[in-house]
Coordinates of C-alpha atoms in Angstrom, one line a residue:
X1 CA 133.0 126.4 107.4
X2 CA 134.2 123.1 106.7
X3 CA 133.8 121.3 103.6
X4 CA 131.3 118.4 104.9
X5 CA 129.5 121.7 106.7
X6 CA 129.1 123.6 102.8
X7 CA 128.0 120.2 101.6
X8 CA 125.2 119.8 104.1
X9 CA 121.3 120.6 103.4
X10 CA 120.7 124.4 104.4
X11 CA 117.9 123.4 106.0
X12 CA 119.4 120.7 107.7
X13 CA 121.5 122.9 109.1
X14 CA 119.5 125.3 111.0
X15 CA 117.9 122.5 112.8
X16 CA 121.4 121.8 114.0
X17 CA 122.6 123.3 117.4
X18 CA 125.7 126.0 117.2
X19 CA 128.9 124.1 117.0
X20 CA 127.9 120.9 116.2
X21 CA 130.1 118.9 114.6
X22 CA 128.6 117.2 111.0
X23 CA 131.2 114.7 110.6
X24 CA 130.1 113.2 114.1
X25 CA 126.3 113.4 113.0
X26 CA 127.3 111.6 110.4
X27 CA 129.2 108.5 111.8
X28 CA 126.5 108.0 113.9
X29 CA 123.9 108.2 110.9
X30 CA 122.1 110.7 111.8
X31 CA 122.7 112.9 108.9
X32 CA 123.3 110.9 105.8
X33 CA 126.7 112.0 103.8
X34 CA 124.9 114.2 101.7
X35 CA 123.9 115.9 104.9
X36 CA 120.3 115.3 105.2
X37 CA 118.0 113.9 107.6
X38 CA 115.5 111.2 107.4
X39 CA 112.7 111.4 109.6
X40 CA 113.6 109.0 111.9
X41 CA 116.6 110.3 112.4
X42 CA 114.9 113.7 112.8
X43 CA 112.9 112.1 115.3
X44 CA 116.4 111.1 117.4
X45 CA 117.8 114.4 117.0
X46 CA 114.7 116.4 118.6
X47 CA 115.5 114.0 121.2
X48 CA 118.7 114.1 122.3
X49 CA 118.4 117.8 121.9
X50 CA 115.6 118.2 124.4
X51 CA 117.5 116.0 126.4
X52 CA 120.7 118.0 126.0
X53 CA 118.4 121.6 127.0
X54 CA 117.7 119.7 130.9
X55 CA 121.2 118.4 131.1
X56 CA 123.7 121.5 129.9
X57 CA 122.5 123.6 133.0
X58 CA 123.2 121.0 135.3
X59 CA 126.8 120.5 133.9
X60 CA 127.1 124.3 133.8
X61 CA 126.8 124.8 137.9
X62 CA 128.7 121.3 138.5
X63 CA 131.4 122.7 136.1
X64 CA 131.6 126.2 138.3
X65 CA 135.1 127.0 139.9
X66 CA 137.2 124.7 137.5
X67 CA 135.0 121.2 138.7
X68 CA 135.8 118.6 136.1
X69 CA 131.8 117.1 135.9
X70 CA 131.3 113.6 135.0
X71 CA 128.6 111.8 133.5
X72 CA 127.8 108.2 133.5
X73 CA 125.3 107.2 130.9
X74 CA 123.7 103.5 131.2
X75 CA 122.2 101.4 128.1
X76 CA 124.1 104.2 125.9
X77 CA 123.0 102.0 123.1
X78 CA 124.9 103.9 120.1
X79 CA 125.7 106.8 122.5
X80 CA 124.3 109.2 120.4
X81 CA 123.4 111.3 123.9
X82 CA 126.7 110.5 125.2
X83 CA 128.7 111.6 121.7
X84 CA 126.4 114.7 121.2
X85 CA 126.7 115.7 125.2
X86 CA 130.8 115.6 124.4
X87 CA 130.7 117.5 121.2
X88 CA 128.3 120.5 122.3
X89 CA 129.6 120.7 125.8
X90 CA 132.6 118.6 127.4
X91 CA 135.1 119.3 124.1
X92 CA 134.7 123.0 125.0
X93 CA 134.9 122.7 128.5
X94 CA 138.1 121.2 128.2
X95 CA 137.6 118.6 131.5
X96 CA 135.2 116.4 132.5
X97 CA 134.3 112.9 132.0
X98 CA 131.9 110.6 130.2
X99 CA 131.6 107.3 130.7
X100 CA 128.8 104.9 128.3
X101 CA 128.0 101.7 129.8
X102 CA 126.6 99.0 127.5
X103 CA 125.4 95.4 127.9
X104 CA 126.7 95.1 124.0
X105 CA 129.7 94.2 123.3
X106 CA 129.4 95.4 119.5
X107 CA 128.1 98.8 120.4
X108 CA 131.2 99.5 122.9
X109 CA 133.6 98.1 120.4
X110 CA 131.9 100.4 118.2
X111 CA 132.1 103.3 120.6
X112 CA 135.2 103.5 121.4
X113 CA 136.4 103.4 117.9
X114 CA 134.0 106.6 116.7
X115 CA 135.5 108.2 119.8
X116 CA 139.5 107.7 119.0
X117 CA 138.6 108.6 115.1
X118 CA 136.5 112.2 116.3
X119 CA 139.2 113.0 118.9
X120 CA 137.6 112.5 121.9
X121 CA 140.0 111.7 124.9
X122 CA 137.9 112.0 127.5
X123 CA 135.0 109.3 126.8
X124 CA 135.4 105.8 127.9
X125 CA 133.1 102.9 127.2
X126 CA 132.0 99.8 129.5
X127 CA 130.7 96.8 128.7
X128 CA 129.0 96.0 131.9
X129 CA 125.5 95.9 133.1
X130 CA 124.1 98.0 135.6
X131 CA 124.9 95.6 138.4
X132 CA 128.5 95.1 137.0
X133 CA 129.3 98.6 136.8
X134 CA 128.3 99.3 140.6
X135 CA 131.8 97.8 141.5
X136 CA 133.6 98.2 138.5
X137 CA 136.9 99.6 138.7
X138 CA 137.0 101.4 136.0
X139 CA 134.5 104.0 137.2
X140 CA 135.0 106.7 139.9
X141 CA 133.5 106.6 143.7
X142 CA 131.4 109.7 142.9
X143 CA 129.8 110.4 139.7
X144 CA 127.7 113.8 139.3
X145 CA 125.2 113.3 136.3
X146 CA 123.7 109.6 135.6
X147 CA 121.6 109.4 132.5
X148 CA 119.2 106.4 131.2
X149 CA 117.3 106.7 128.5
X150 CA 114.5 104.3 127.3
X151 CA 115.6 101.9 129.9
X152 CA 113.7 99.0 129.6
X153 CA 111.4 97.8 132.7
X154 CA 113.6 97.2 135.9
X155 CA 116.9 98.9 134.5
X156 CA 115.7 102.4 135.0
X157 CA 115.9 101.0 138.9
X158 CA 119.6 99.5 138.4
X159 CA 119.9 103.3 137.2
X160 CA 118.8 105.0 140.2
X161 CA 120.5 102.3 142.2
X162 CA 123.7 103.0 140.8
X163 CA 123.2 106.7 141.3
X164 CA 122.6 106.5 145.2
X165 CA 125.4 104.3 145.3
X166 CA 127.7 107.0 143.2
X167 CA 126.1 110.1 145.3
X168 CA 124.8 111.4 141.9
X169 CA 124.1 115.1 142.2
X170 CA 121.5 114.5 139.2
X171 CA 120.1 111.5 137.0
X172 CA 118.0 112.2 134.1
X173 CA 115.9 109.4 133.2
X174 CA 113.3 108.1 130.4
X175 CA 111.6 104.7 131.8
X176 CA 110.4 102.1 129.4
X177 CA 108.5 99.4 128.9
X178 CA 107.6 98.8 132.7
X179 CA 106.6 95.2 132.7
X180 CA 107.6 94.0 136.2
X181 CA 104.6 95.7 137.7
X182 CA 102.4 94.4 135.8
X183 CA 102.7 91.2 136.1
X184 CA 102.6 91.6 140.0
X185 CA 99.1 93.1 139.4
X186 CA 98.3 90.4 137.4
X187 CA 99.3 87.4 139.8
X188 CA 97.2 88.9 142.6
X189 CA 94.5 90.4 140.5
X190 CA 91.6 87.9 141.8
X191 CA 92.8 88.8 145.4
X192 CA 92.6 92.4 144.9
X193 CA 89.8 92.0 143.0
X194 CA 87.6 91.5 146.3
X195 CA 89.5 93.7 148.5
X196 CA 89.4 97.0 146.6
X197 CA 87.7 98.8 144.1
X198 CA 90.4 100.1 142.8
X199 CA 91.5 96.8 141.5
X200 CA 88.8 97.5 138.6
X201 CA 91.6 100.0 137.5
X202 CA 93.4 96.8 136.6
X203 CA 91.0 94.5 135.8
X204 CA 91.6 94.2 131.5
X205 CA 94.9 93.7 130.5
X206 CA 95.3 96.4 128.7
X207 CA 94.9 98.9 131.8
X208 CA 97.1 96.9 133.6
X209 CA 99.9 97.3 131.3
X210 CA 99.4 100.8 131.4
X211 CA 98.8 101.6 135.2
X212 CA 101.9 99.3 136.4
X213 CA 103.4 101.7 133.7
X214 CA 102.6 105.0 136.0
X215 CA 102.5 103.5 139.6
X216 CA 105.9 102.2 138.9
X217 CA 107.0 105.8 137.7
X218 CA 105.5 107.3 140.5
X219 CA 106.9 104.9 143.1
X220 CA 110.3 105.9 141.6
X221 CA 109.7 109.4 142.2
X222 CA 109.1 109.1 145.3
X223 CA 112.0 106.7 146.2
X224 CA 114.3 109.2 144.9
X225 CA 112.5 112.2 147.1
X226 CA 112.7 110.0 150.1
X227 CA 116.6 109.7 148.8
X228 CA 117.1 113.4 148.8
X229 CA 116.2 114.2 145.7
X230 CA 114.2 117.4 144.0
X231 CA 111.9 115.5 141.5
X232 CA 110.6 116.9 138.0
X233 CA 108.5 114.8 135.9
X234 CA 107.8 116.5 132.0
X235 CA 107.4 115.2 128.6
X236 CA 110.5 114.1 126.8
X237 CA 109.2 115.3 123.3
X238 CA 105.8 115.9 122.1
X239 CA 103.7 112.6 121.6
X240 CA 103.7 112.1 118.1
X241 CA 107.1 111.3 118.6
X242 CA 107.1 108.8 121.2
X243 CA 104.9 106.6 123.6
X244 CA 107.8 106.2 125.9
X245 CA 107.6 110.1 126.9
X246 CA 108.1 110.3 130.6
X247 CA 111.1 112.2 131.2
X248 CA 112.0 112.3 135.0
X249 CA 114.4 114.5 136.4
X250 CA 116.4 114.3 140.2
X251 CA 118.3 116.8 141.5
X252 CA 120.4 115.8 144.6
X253 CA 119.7 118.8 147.7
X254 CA 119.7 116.6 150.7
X255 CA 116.5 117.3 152.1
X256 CA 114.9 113.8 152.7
X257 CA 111.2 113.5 152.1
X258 CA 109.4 112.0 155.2
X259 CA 106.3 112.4 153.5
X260 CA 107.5 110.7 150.5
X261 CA 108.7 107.7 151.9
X262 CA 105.1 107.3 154.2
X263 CA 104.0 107.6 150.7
X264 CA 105.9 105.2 148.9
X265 CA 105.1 102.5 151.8
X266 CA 101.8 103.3 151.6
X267 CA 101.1 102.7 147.6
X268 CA 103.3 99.5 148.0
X269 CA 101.0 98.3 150.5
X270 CA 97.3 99.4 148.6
X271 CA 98.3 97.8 145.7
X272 CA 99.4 94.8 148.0
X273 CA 103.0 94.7 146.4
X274 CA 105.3 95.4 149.9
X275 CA 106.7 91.7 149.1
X276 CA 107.0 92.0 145.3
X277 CA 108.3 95.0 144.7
X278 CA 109.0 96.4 148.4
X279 CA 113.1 95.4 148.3
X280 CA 113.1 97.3 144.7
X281 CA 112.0 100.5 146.5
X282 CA 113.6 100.0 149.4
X283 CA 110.7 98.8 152.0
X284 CA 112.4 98.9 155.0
X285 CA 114.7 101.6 154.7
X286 CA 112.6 103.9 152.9
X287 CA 109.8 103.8 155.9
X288 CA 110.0 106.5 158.4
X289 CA 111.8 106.0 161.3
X290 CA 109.4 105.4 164.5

């Protein structure tokens, strides 16, 4: 046991998974340097590690018969999933890849100093968009794991864009704050008003916040089934924790979801958004062929 590991709260420390390093937990602030945690950092912790439960089994069977997996993790913010993800599992494994892309030039800087101090070789960090990183040179042709979490409105799309385009086998994903939607429902409300009842599920503002919320989650869903993806939706943590609680996960098998994309075509079109948000969910090539 290590000095800043005998200094750490006891109690702290059965909270903390096997292996875990303290010194990383706290660079990133997570445990203070007396080695306790705050609540809201208590709060980030649960979630990263209920992330970390979905994502180490998929890394597992892409790491079978020597495969170096790799990992591409957009908005990585502070990285905490991306720094964790390295320490339980990649610094093991010996191989492998993570790469944190970041619109914040700060954050990366930051990043990629934390990662040089702790040792970690194999983490690089971008500061790109989304859009950027889809031709960036810096990242591989084929990338098996893509996470986003609390993506704000459209760049959980970019996300999922960027994983067809890297023939994910996996993206892990926690949407937020889906405003796009709603303001299509909004702009054509009067119009829908008169042409279905189900408009009344949007008529106050506040229900239209929250149903362009779950229609857009939905229509991502299915995008990614039509795609070739096994889709499972669950709760991130428990909802005293957080509003933003969707946690959607896609597993690449190939198997193409007519059904799904009839589906997908069909919501775009009751909810009279085939112009407006059609190209986003790939109206066109997501319909069945004739």
């Amino acid at each position: 046991m290590t000095a800043k590991e005998r200094g750490a709260d006891a109690a702290v420390m059965q909270e903390l998974r096997p292996g875990q390093s303290i010194e990383l937990l706290q660079e990133l602030h997570i445990l203070t340097r007396e080695g306790k945690l705050n609540q809201d950092s208590r709060r980030k912790l649960k979630q990263v590690y209920h992330l970390f439960n979905f994502i180490e089994p998929l890394l597992q069977d892409f790491s079978a018969e020597g495969r170096s997996p790799t990992l591409a993790d957009h908005g990585a913010g502070k990285s905490y999933l991306g720094f964790i993800l390295y320490d339980l599992y990649f610094k093991a494994l010996g191989r492998g890849h993570i790469y944190g892309i970041e619109t914040r030039a700060e954050l990366v800087e930051r990043s990629r100093l934390l990662a040089a101090r702790l040792g970690f070789g194999r983490m690089s960090f971008l500061n790109l968009s989304v859009a950027e990183s889809m031709d960036a040179a810096e990242l591989p042709a084929q990338i098996d794991v893509i996470t986003a979490l609390h993506a704000c409105d459209t760049a959980t799309d970019d996300a999922i864009a960027f994983g067809l385009q890297k023939q994910a086998r996996a993206m892990v994903l926690v949407p937020c704050c889906q405003a796009e939607m709603a303001a299509c429902l909004r702009r054509d409300k009067a119009l829908q008003l008169g042409r279905t009842p189900l408009a009344e599920l949007w008529r106050h503002p506040l229900h239209t916040r929250e149903l362009g919320s779950q229609v857009t989650n939905v229509l991502r869903c299915l995008y990614l089934e039509a795609k070739g993806y096994q889709v499972t939706v669950t709760e991130l943590v428990g909802w005293e924790h957080s509003m933003k609680n969707e946690l959607i996960i896609a597993r690449y098998t190939g198997q193409k979801k007519r059904s799904a994309a009839e589906r997908l075509v069909a919501l775009l079109r009751e909810f009279g958004l085939e112009q407006s948000m059609g190209p986003r969910f790939g109206l066109g090539t997501a319909q069945p062929e004739k």
